Amino acid sequence: MRPARFDYARPDSVAQALDLLATHEDARVLAGGQSLMPLLNLRLAQPSLLVDINGLADLNYISADETGLRVGALVRHAELLANAAVKTDFPLLAAALGHVAHDGIRNRGTVCGSLAFADPSAELPACAVALGAELVLASARGQRAVPAAAFFQGIYETAIEPDEMVLEVRFPRVPAGWHFAFQEIARRRGDFAMAGVIAGWQLQRGQVAEARVVTFALGPTATRVPGAESALAGATPGNEAAAEAACAALDNVEIMESGEYPVAYKRHLAAVLLRRALRRLAEGTE
Amino acid sequence: MTSSPPVQSEIGRPRPREETRRLLAGRGSYTDDVDWPGQLHAAFLRSPYPHATIAAIDTAEAEAMPGVAAVLTWDKLATVCKPWQTVSLAFPGLRSPVQHPLANGRAAYQGEPVALVLAASRALAEDAIEAIAVDWEEQPAATDLATALDPDAPLVHPELTSNLAWQYERASGDVDALFARAAAVVSTRLRFTRHTGVPLEPRSVMARFDPDAGILDVRMSHQMPHQMQLHLASFLDLPMARVRVHAPHVGGGFGIKMHVYQDEIAVCAAARLLGRPVKFVADRIESMISDVHAREHEVDARMAVDADGRILAFDIHDLHGLGAYSVYPRSSTMETLSALRAIGASYRFDGYRARADIVLQNKTPTGQYRSVGHPIACTVTERLVDLAATKLGIEPLEMRRRNYVRIEDMPMVNAAGAHVFDLSHHACLERLTTLIDLPTLRAEIDAACATGRLLGLGFAAFVEFTASGSEVYGSARVPVAASDTVVVTLEPDGSVRADASVSEIGQGITQGLAQVLADAIGVPVARVQVQAGDTGRTPHGGGAWSSRGAAIGGEAAWQAGLRLREEILKAAASLLQADPDALDIRDGVITDRVGAARMDLAAFAETVVFRGHELPPGASPQLTVAHTYRRPQDSAIPVNGIQAALVEVDAETGLVRCLRHWAVEDCGRILNPLLVDGQIRGGIVQGIGEALYEACRYDPSGQFVTGTLADYLLPMAGEMPDITIAHVETPYSGSALGAKGAGESGTCAAGAAILNAVNDALARHGGSVDTLPITPMAVLAALGRRVAEAA
């Protein structure tokens, strides 16, 4: 299939890009295009204008300091995956990025693009929720920062207004003592996940002080599972009863009908992945 | 022949395929790589419904859109094109209605082409499709295999009284008595899900008609251009000599590109009608829904064995889902017969009963896809053999060993009516046992299972019937060529040019034939150029189907090469005043019998072509010779082998991982082991795909839901196991070279080996799976985890 007719602009500056978004009703931002172009080719999306931001070199930065990591809109998955600071300070991101599609797609697709697209089975939105990231949105009207929990609103639905674009994503420094485990399951390497779980905790005196459990590829968005998190709080790593209680809390997670995989199967997978993640955390690996 | 057979040094050599260099450099010439001036691009409006009548089609708005040259429906094409209907004497009473290149008032399957837009670009054509207004009246659709023959099932075609396309029955031996006296009877119901071939290059065709010369010129990605020439001439009422079909580089066929497709005929008819070139390249979305599908079967199978585990009889019922039309010209029902004939073909047995109900469905038509019905037969047979082995406590390979057709049994016609000969079951089995180091492997499996892992080892022996002879279609009055011709010429520079009636579809047959010709004539293989696939240049023949390239094309090349050698030596002998028996041709030089050079072949050729007056009187060397090979006996050449699969089942997720795969096969004389191994590997991967990944799925309302490669899971390199291949070579006794078919046997047995391996793993927990592809939910259900109902 070929896209329906669209106009194309390649702005030289962020200001110009924002101006285009403000003045065109049905515009979409083109960065890596790895999700957007198939949509256009299938005619599932028919924007009147594509705003190609690939010329905005200013948006291609990864900056790490004591406050955390800031990733600009043009950073490709492959670049973030290869970044030394990410490997040492954000191993969860490194683990997740390896599951994003295939090498070729990672070379072009962007981190912020994946967040803006908000596919329910995507890895990066789940990381953003797990790490308490915030997205900086810009428009001709100004900028605002939206925390991940409020950013992801539904299937391909985010807080982005029609005249806004994502400028960067900020991952706050991971406080000392936090460890995360990433688990995803797919039929073939690189496929959309059938189910995904991120589990993390911070230990104090050998017990879980605080836990974080995020599921993805189940409901309309990546979501924290407060019941699982409270089930783990105060437990010692490896405690079976706490793990089972956390898994039981998954029963409350919304799971969409998918056709090929029954809801009951996906719920079962989520529990399997959570158990595996907790085992990994207990073993001290991630 | 005057001289003794030439020394063979190229046949059997593992030469890389010459053509590959060009393809890898991106300099291939696939159908889409050429543009014709003034060409229009085609896009089709296809039925979104599984079954709908068309009350009206309004194309006015579409016709007025920018860049649109024409919007065509059947009534316009009818002025230049005839419809067609699949009829075959092999299937008397076959019910398959007339097919039109564009649906005539009713769409019988989702994806059926209804209107054709010709525009300056594909994008503009697709814009215009959105502007076509079709007045659809949805009709009840019959898509479910199990209920297709129910009295209240919707009719796929209202003019027919039922959905039964054809019925078949065959029995031999006193089957009921054999089952009655059996020490054990095993049974199974196996379900095979529709899937398809997915060639990397989608179906593509471009056509132009010169009204002054009355010539239709077609480039298309197809496995048998000569067959298409025949049909286009017939449908478009042109003499065959005025229809040229050229298949340039073809990016995979697998049987998908063997058939007559409505959209491709529509494109050629449009070119004829409009007098402008038309190009159509199917995109992946329309390929998934319009390429032939295959292998939708539900098989109830029973096998009777005696107390020693010897097979007594088979009793088979096959329910086969054919789709909306029986494919033209061969008939989709060939898959059924191919499956039923091959049941039990590796073994000795006395009784056989098979019944098949082949049903129409409001679904994509099915057709030949690699190995055709054999994977069904192999999976059913090998599952029954495993069940019997387990029931009687006989080791699975011993069970096979005990029942195999032995050398001393052959040739024979078995109770299914299959003719088997020149097979090597025991030799292949022994080779496999050594190859996999069975005792060590079993120990490894046991050790792994002791740690809680779930490993399984499965086997699948097979017989596949290859290189079909003219009896198969000829006696059915279906015009499919089963003989092949090679025309070979010695050029003035001593090089050799050959035009062959086989088709090169990426399997490397032209490389194989070059090696045969090099040996037959006595020239370096680098000096042999083989062309195929162009009705304007290569003789009429079978193209690529039924793994015939080496067995039939190879024979034609060998005989043609020997004839040319004889012509050369006869004339050279008179030029050199020697006895032809005293001469040889080696490495492009005419030599004496001990290899001393007498005359360069190039010098000889130059003399003949430019200085014929120097030849002695009476010498009239034919430097262009042809040989047509039609196998004089045996309607098919059986091949045999055995595969083994080692899998691991994840008991928590139900996912199956392929750990290792082995294949020992006997395809007779191997022309080029690299080519054969490539075919076997690719075939095995497609068989693994059938067993674990691929499914063309429809929802309860008949909507096709696996329409993209995100939903339709192809086996990918990352999931494939190491595949170890070994060969036994039992030449076909009925030909000079002894080559048999090699291209499809990988697919024949791979799925069966995987199913048996998974069931071996599951047996430790008392469960089993019986549906391909094996889904993780089915595995969990077999393990007793009631977490998921079947999808």
JSON list of N, CA and C in Angstrom, two decimals, chain B residues 728-775:
[
{"chain": "B", "resi": 728, "resn": "VAL", "atom": "N", "xyz": [22.40, -39.95, 1.46]},
{"chain": "B", "resi": 728, "resn": "VAL", "atom": "CA", "xyz": [22.64, -41.28, 0.91]},
{"chain": "B", "resi": 728, "resn": "VAL", "atom": "C", "xyz": [22.32, -41.12, -0.57]},
{"chain": "B", "resi": 729, "resn": "GLU", "atom": "N", "xyz": [23.10, -41.73, -1.43]},
{"chain": "B", "resi": 729, "resn": "GLU", "atom": "CA", "xyz": [22.83, -41.55, -2.86]},
{"chain": "B", "resi": 729, "resn": "GLU", "atom": "C", "xyz": [22.49, -42.88, -3.51]},
{"chain": "B", "resi": 730, "resn": "THR", "atom": "N", "xyz": [21.19, -43.10, -3.72]},
{"chain": "B", "resi": 730, "resn": "THR", "atom": "CA", "xyz": [20.74, -44.27, -4.47]},
{"chain": "B", "resi": 730, "resn": "THR", "atom": "C", "xyz": [20.22, -43.76, -5.80]},
{"chain": "B", "resi": 731, "resn": "PRO", "atom": "N", "xyz": [21.01, -43.91, -6.87]},
{"chain": "B", "resi": 731, "resn": "PRO", "atom": "CA", "xyz": [20.57, -43.30, -8.13]},
{"chain": "B", "resi": 731, "resn": "PRO", "atom": "C", "xyz": [19.25, -43.88, -8.59]},
{"chain": "B", "resi": 732, "resn": "TYR", "atom": "N", "xyz": [18.48, -43.05, -9.25]},
{"chain": "B", "resi": 732, "resn": "TYR", "atom": "CA", "xyz": [17.27, -43.54, -9.92]},
{"chain": "B", "resi": 732, "resn": "TYR", "atom": "C", "xyz": [17.72, -44.49, -11.01]},
{"chain": "B", "resi": 733, "resn": "SER", "atom": "N", "xyz": [17.21, -45.68, -10.99]},
{"chain": "B", "resi": 733, "resn": "SER", "atom": "CA", "xyz": [17.70, -46.70, -11.92]},
{"chain": "B", "resi": 733, "resn": "SER", "atom": "C", "xyz": [17.19, -46.49, -13.33]},
{"chain": "B", "resi": 734, "resn": "GLY", "atom": "N", "xyz": [16.26, -45.58, -13.52]},
{"chain": "B", "resi": 734, "resn": "GLY", "atom": "CA", "xyz": [15.64, -45.43, -14.83]},
{"chain": "B", "resi": 734, "resn": "GLY", "atom": "C", "xyz": [16.14, -44.27, -15.66]},
{"chain": "B", "resi": 735, "resn": "SER", "atom": "N", "xyz": [17.28, -43.67, -15.30]},
{"chain": "B", "resi": 735, "resn": "SER", "atom": "CA", "xyz": [17.79, -42.57, -16.12]},
{"chain": "B", "resi": 735, "resn": "SER", "atom": "C", "xyz": [19.30, -42.64, -16.14]},
{"chain": "B", "resi": 736, "resn": "ALA", "atom": "N", "xyz": [19.88, -41.86, -17.05]},
{"chain": "B", "resi": 736, "resn": "ALA", "atom": "CA", "xyz": [21.34, -41.91, -17.19]},
{"chain": "B", "resi": 736, "resn": "ALA", "atom": "C", "xyz": [22.04, -41.30, -15.99]},
{"chain": "B", "resi": 737, "resn": "LEU", "atom": "N", "xyz": [21.56, -40.17, -15.54]},
{"chain": "B", "resi": 737, "resn": "LEU", "atom": "CA", "xyz": [22.23, -39.50, -14.43]},
{"chain": "B", "resi": 737, "resn": "LEU", "atom": "C", "xyz": [21.78, -40.06, -13.08]},
{"chain": "B", "resi": 738, "resn": "GLY", "atom": "N", "xyz": [20.55, -40.51, -13.00]},
{"chain": "B", "resi": 738, "resn": "GLY", "atom": "CA", "xyz": [20.07, -41.06, -11.73]},
{"chain": "B", "resi": 738, "resn": "GLY", "atom": "C", "xyz": [19.65, -40.02, -10.71]},
{"chain": "B", "resi": 739, "resn": "ALA", "atom": "N", "xyz": [19.42, -38.78, -11.13]},
{"chain": "B", "resi": 739, "resn": "ALA", "atom": "CA", "xyz": [19.01, -37.74, -10.19]},
{"chain": "B", "resi": 739, "resn": "ALA", "atom": "C", "xyz": [17.52, -37.87, -9.89]},
{"chain": "B", "resi": 740, "resn": "LYS", "atom": "N", "xyz": [17.16, -37.56, -8.65]},
{"chain": "B", "resi": 740, "resn": "LYS", "atom": "CA", "xyz": [15.75, -37.55, -8.24]},
{"chain": "B", "resi": 740, "resn": "LYS", "atom": "C", "xyz": [15.44, -36.14, -7.75]},
{"chain": "B", "resi": 741, "resn": "GLY", "atom": "N", "xyz": [14.21, -35.90, -7.35]},
{"chain": "B", "resi": 741, "resn": "GLY", "atom": "CA", "xyz": [13.83, -34.57, -6.89]},
{"chain": "B", "resi": 741, "resn": "GLY", "atom": "C", "xyz": [14.34, -34.27, -5.49]},
{"chain": "B", "resi": 742, "resn": "ALA", "atom": "N", "xyz": [14.82, -33.03, -5.27]},
{"chain": "B", "resi": 742, "resn": "ALA", "atom": "CA", "xyz": [15.41, -32.68, -3.98]},
{"chain": "B", "resi": 742, "resn": "ALA", "atom": "C", "xyz": [14.79, -31.45, -3.33]},
{"chain": "B", "resi": 743, "resn": "GLY", "atom": "N", "xyz": [14.01, -30.69, -4.09]},
{"chain": "B", "resi": 743, "resn": "GLY", "atom": "CA", "xyz": [13.67, -29.36, -3.62]},
{"chain": "B", "resi": 743, "resn": "GLY", "atom": "C", "xyz": [12.63, -29.28, -2.51]},
{"chain": "B", "resi": 744, "resn": "GLU", "atom": "N", "xyz": [11.84, -30.35, -2.34]},
{"chain": "B", "resi": 744, "resn": "GLU", "atom": "CA", "xyz": [10.70, -30.21, -1.44]},
{"chain": "B", "resi": 744, "resn": "GLU", "atom": "C", "xyz": [10.75, -31.10, -0.21]},
{"chain": "B", "resi": 745, "resn": "SER", "atom": "N", "xyz": [11.65, -32.07, -0.19]},
{"chain": "B", "resi": 745, "resn": "SER", "atom": "CA", "xyz": [11.57, -33.08, 0.88]},
{"chain": "B", "resi": 745, "resn": "SER", "atom": "C", "xyz": [11.88, -32.50, 2.25]},
{"chain": "B", "resi": 746, "resn": "GLY", "atom": "N", "xyz": [12.62, -31.40, 2.31]},
{"chain": "B", "resi": 746, "resn": "GLY", "atom": "CA", "xyz": [12.85, -30.76, 3.60]},
{"chain": "B", "resi": 746, "resn": "GLY", "atom": "C", "xyz": [11.54, -30.41, 4.27]},
{"chain": "B", "resi": 747, "resn": "THR", "atom": "N", "xyz": [10.63, -29.85, 3.48]},
{"chain": "B", "resi": 747, "resn": "THR", "atom": "CA", "xyz": [9.32, -29.45, 4.00]},
{"chain": "B", "resi": 747, "resn": "THR", "atom": "C", "xyz": [8.45, -30.65, 4.32]},
{"chain": "B", "resi": 748, "resn": "CYS", "atom": "N", "xyz": [8.62, -31.72, 3.56]},
{"chain": "B", "resi": 748, "resn": "CYS", "atom": "CA", "xyz": [7.78, -32.91, 3.72]},
{"chain": "B", "resi": 748, "resn": "CYS", "atom": "C", "xyz": [7.79, -33.39, 5.16]},
{"chain": "B", "resi": 749, "resn": "ALA", "atom": "N", "xyz": [8.99, -33.47, 5.76]},
{"chain": "B", "resi": 749, "resn": "ALA", "atom": "CA", "xyz": [9.11, -34.17, 7.04]},
{"chain": "B", "resi": 749, "resn": "ALA", "atom": "C", "xyz": [9.38, -33.27, 8.24]},
{"chain": "B", "resi": 750, "resn": "ALA", "atom": "N", "xyz": [9.75, -32.00, 8.01]},
{"chain": "B", "resi": 750, "resn": "ALA", "atom": "CA", "xyz": [10.19, -31.18, 9.15]},
{"chain": "B", "resi": 750, "resn": "ALA", "atom": "C", "xyz": [9.08, -30.95, 10.16]},
{"chain": "B", "resi": 751, "resn": "GLY", "atom": "N", "xyz": [7.88, -30.63, 9.67]},
{"chain": "B", "resi": 751, "resn": "GLY", "atom": "CA", "xyz": [6.77, -30.38, 10.60]},
{"chain": "B", "resi": 751, "resn": "GLY", "atom": "C", "xyz": [6.43, -31.63, 11.40]},
{"chain": "B", "resi": 752, "resn": "ALA", "atom": "N", "xyz": [6.49, -32.78, 10.72]},
{"chain": "B", "resi": 752, "resn": "ALA", "atom": "CA", "xyz": [6.19, -34.05, 11.39]},
{"chain": "B", "resi": 752, "resn": "ALA", "atom": "C", "xyz": [7.21, -34.31, 12.50]},
{"chain": "B", "resi": 753, "resn": "ALA", "atom": "N", "xyz": [8.48, -34.04, 12.22]},
{"chain": "B", "resi": 753, "resn": "ALA", "atom": "CA", "xyz": [9.52, -34.27, 13.23]},
{"chain": "B", "resi": 753, "resn": "ALA", "atom": "C", "xyz": [9.31, -33.36, 14.43]},
{"chain": "B", "resi": 754, "resn": "ILE", "atom": "N", "xyz": [8.91, -32.11, 14.17]},
{"chain": "B", "resi": 754, "resn": "ILE", "atom": "CA", "xyz": [8.67, -31.17, 15.27]},
{"chain": "B", "resi": 754, "resn": "ILE", "atom": "C", "xyz": [7.47, -31.62, 16.11]},
{"chain": "B", "resi": 755, "resn": "LEU", "atom": "N", "xyz": [6.39, -32.02, 15.45]},
{"chain": "B", "resi": 755, "resn": "LEU", "atom": "CA", "xyz": [5.22, -32.47, 16.21]},
{"chain": "B", "resi": 755, "resn": "LEU", "atom": "C", "xyz": [5.57, -33.65, 17.08]},
{"chain": "B", "resi": 756, "resn": "ASN", "atom": "N", "xyz": [6.31, -34.59, 16.49]},
{"chain": "B", "resi": 756, "resn": "ASN", "atom": "CA", "xyz": [6.68, -35.77, 17.27]},
{"chain": "B", "resi": 756, "resn": "ASN", "atom": "C", "xyz": [7.63, -35.41, 18.41]},
{"chain": "B", "resi": 757, "resn": "ALA", "atom": "N", "xyz": [8.50, -34.43, 18.18]},
{"chain": "B", "resi": 757, "resn": "ALA", "atom": "CA", "xyz": [9.42, -34.02, 19.25]},
{"chain": "B", "resi": 757, "resn": "ALA", "atom": "C", "xyz": [8.66, -33.36, 20.39]},
{"chain": "B", "resi": 758, "resn": "VAL", "atom": "N", "xyz": [7.73, -32.48, 20.05]},
{"chain": "B", "resi": 758, "resn": "VAL", "atom": "CA", "xyz": [6.95, -31.80, 21.10]},
{"chain": "B", "resi": 758, "resn": "VAL", "atom": "C", "xyz": [6.14, -32.84, 21.88]},
{"chain": "B", "resi": 759, "resn": "ASN", "atom": "N", "xyz": [5.53, -33.77, 21.15]},
{"chain": "B", "resi": 759, "resn": "ASN", "atom": "CA", "xyz": [4.74, -34.78, 21.85]},
{"chain": "B", "resi": 759, "resn": "ASN", "atom": "C", "xyz": [5.63, -35.70, 22.68]},
{"chain": "B", "resi": 760, "resn": "ASP", "atom": "N", "xyz": [6.87, -35.89, 22.24]},
{"chain": "B", "resi": 760, "resn": "ASP", "atom": "CA", "xyz": [7.82, -36.68, 23.06]},
{"chain": "B", "resi": 760, "resn": "ASP", "atom": "C", "xyz": [8.07, -35.95, 24.38]},
{"chain": "B", "resi": 761, "resn": "ALA", "atom": "N", "xyz": [8.24, -34.64, 24.29]},
{"chain": "B", "resi": 761, "resn": "ALA", "atom": "CA", "xyz": [8.46, -33.85, 25.51]},
{"chain": "B", "resi": 761, "resn": "ALA", "atom": "C", "xyz": [7.23, -33.87, 26.41]},
{"chain": "B", "resi": 762, "resn": "LEU", "atom": "N", "xyz": [6.06, -33.72, 25.80]},
{"chain": "B", "resi": 762, "resn": "LEU", "atom": "CA", "xyz": [4.82, -33.64, 26.58]},
{"chain": "B", "resi": 762, "resn": "LEU", "atom": "C", "xyz": [4.42, -34.98, 27.16]},
{"chain": "B", "resi": 763, "resn": "ALA", "atom": "N", "xyz": [4.88, -36.06, 26.50]},
{"chain": "B", "resi": 763, "resn": "ALA", "atom": "CA", "xyz": [4.46, -37.40, 26.95]},
{"chain": "B", "resi": 763, "resn": "ALA", "atom": "C", "xyz": [4.87, -37.66, 28.39]},
{"chain": "B", "resi": 764, "resn": "ARG", "atom": "N", "xyz": [5.98, -37.03, 28.81]},
{"chain": "B", "resi": 764, "resn": "ARG", "atom": "CA", "xyz": [6.41, -37.22, 30.20]},
{"chain": "B", "resi": 764, "resn": "ARG", "atom": "C", "xyz": [5.35, -36.74, 31.18]},
{"chain": "B", "resi": 765, "resn": "HIS", "atom": "N", "xyz": [4.45, -35.85, 30.70]},
{"chain": "B", "resi": 765, "resn": "HIS", "atom": "CA", "xyz": [3.37, -35.36, 31.55]},
{"chain": "B", "resi": 765, "resn": "HIS", "atom": "C", "xyz": [2.02, -35.92, 31.13]},
{"chain": "B", "resi": 766, "resn": "GLY", "atom": "N", "xyz": [2.03, -36.82, 30.16]},
{"chain": "B", "resi": 766, "resn": "GLY", "atom": "CA", "xyz": [0.80, -37.49, 29.78]},
{"chain": "B", "resi": 766, "resn": "GLY", "atom": "C", "xyz": [-0.07, -36.74, 28.79]},
{"chain": "B", "resi": 767, "resn": "GLY", "atom": "N", "xyz": [0.42, -35.62, 28.26]},
{"chain": "B", "resi": 767, "resn": "GLY", "atom": "CA", "xyz": [-0.41, -34.85, 27.34]},
{"chain": "B", "resi": 767, "resn": "GLY", "atom": "C", "xyz": [0.13, -34.90, 25.92]},
{"chain": "B", "resi": 768, "resn": "SER", "atom": "N", "xyz": [-0.61, -34.33, 25.00]},
{"chain": "B", "resi": 768, "resn": "SER", "atom": "CA", "xyz": [-0.15, -34.26, 23.62]},
{"chain": "B", "resi": 768, "resn": "SER", "atom": "C", "xyz": [-0.84, -33.11, 22.92]},
{"chain": "B", "resi": 769, "resn": "VAL", "atom": "N", "xyz": [-0.28, -32.70, 21.80]},
{"chain": "B", "resi": 769, "resn": "VAL", "atom": "CA", "xyz": [-0.90, -31.68, 20.94]},
{"chain": "B", "resi": 769, "resn": "VAL", "atom": "C", "xyz": [-1.20, -32.32, 19.60]},
{"chain": "B", "resi": 770, "resn": "ASP", "atom": "N", "xyz": [-2.21, -31.78, 18.94]},
{"chain": "B", "resi": 770, "resn": "ASP", "atom": "CA", "xyz": [-2.65, -32.42, 17.70]},
{"chain": "B", "resi": 770, "resn": "ASP", "atom": "C", "xyz": [-2.99, -31.41, 16.61]},
{"chain": "B", "resi": 771, "resn": "THR", "atom": "N", "xyz": [-2.57, -30.18, 16.79]},
{"chain": "B", "resi": 771, "resn": "THR", "atom": "CA", "xyz": [-2.91, -29.15, 15.81]},
{"chain": "B", "resi": 771, "resn": "THR", "atom": "C", "xyz": [-1.65, -28.39, 15.43]},
{"chain": "B", "resi": 772, "resn": "LEU", "atom": "N", "xyz": [-1.48, -28.20, 14.11]},
{"chain": "B", "resi": 772, "resn": "LEU", "atom": "CA", "xyz": [-0.38, -27.36, 13.64]},
{"chain": "B", "resi": 772, "resn": "LEU", "atom": "C", "xyz": [-0.96, -26.04, 13.18]},
{"chain": "B", "resi": 773, "resn": "PRO", "atom": "N", "xyz": [-0.35, -24.88, 13.44]},
{"chain": "B", "resi": 773, "resn": "PRO", "atom": "CA", "xyz": [0.86, -24.77, 14.24]},
{"chain": "B", "resi": 773, "resn": "PRO", "atom": "C", "xyz": [0.58, -25.00, 15.72]},
{"chain": "B", "resi": 774, "resn": "ILE", "atom": "N", "xyz": [1.59, -25.50, 16.40]},
{"chain": "B", "resi": 774, "resn": "ILE", "atom": "CA", "xyz": [1.47, -25.75, 17.83]},
{"chain": "B", "resi": 774, "resn": "ILE", "atom": "C", "xyz": [1.52, -24.42, 18.56]},
{"chain": "B", "resi": 775, "resn": "THR", "atom": "N", "xyz": [0.45, -24.05, 19.22]},
{"chain": "B", "resi": 775, "resn": "THR", "atom": "CA", "xyz": [0.43, -22.78, 19.93]},
{"chain": "B", "resi": 775, "resn": "THR", "atom": "C", "xyz": [0.86, -22.98, 21.39]}
]
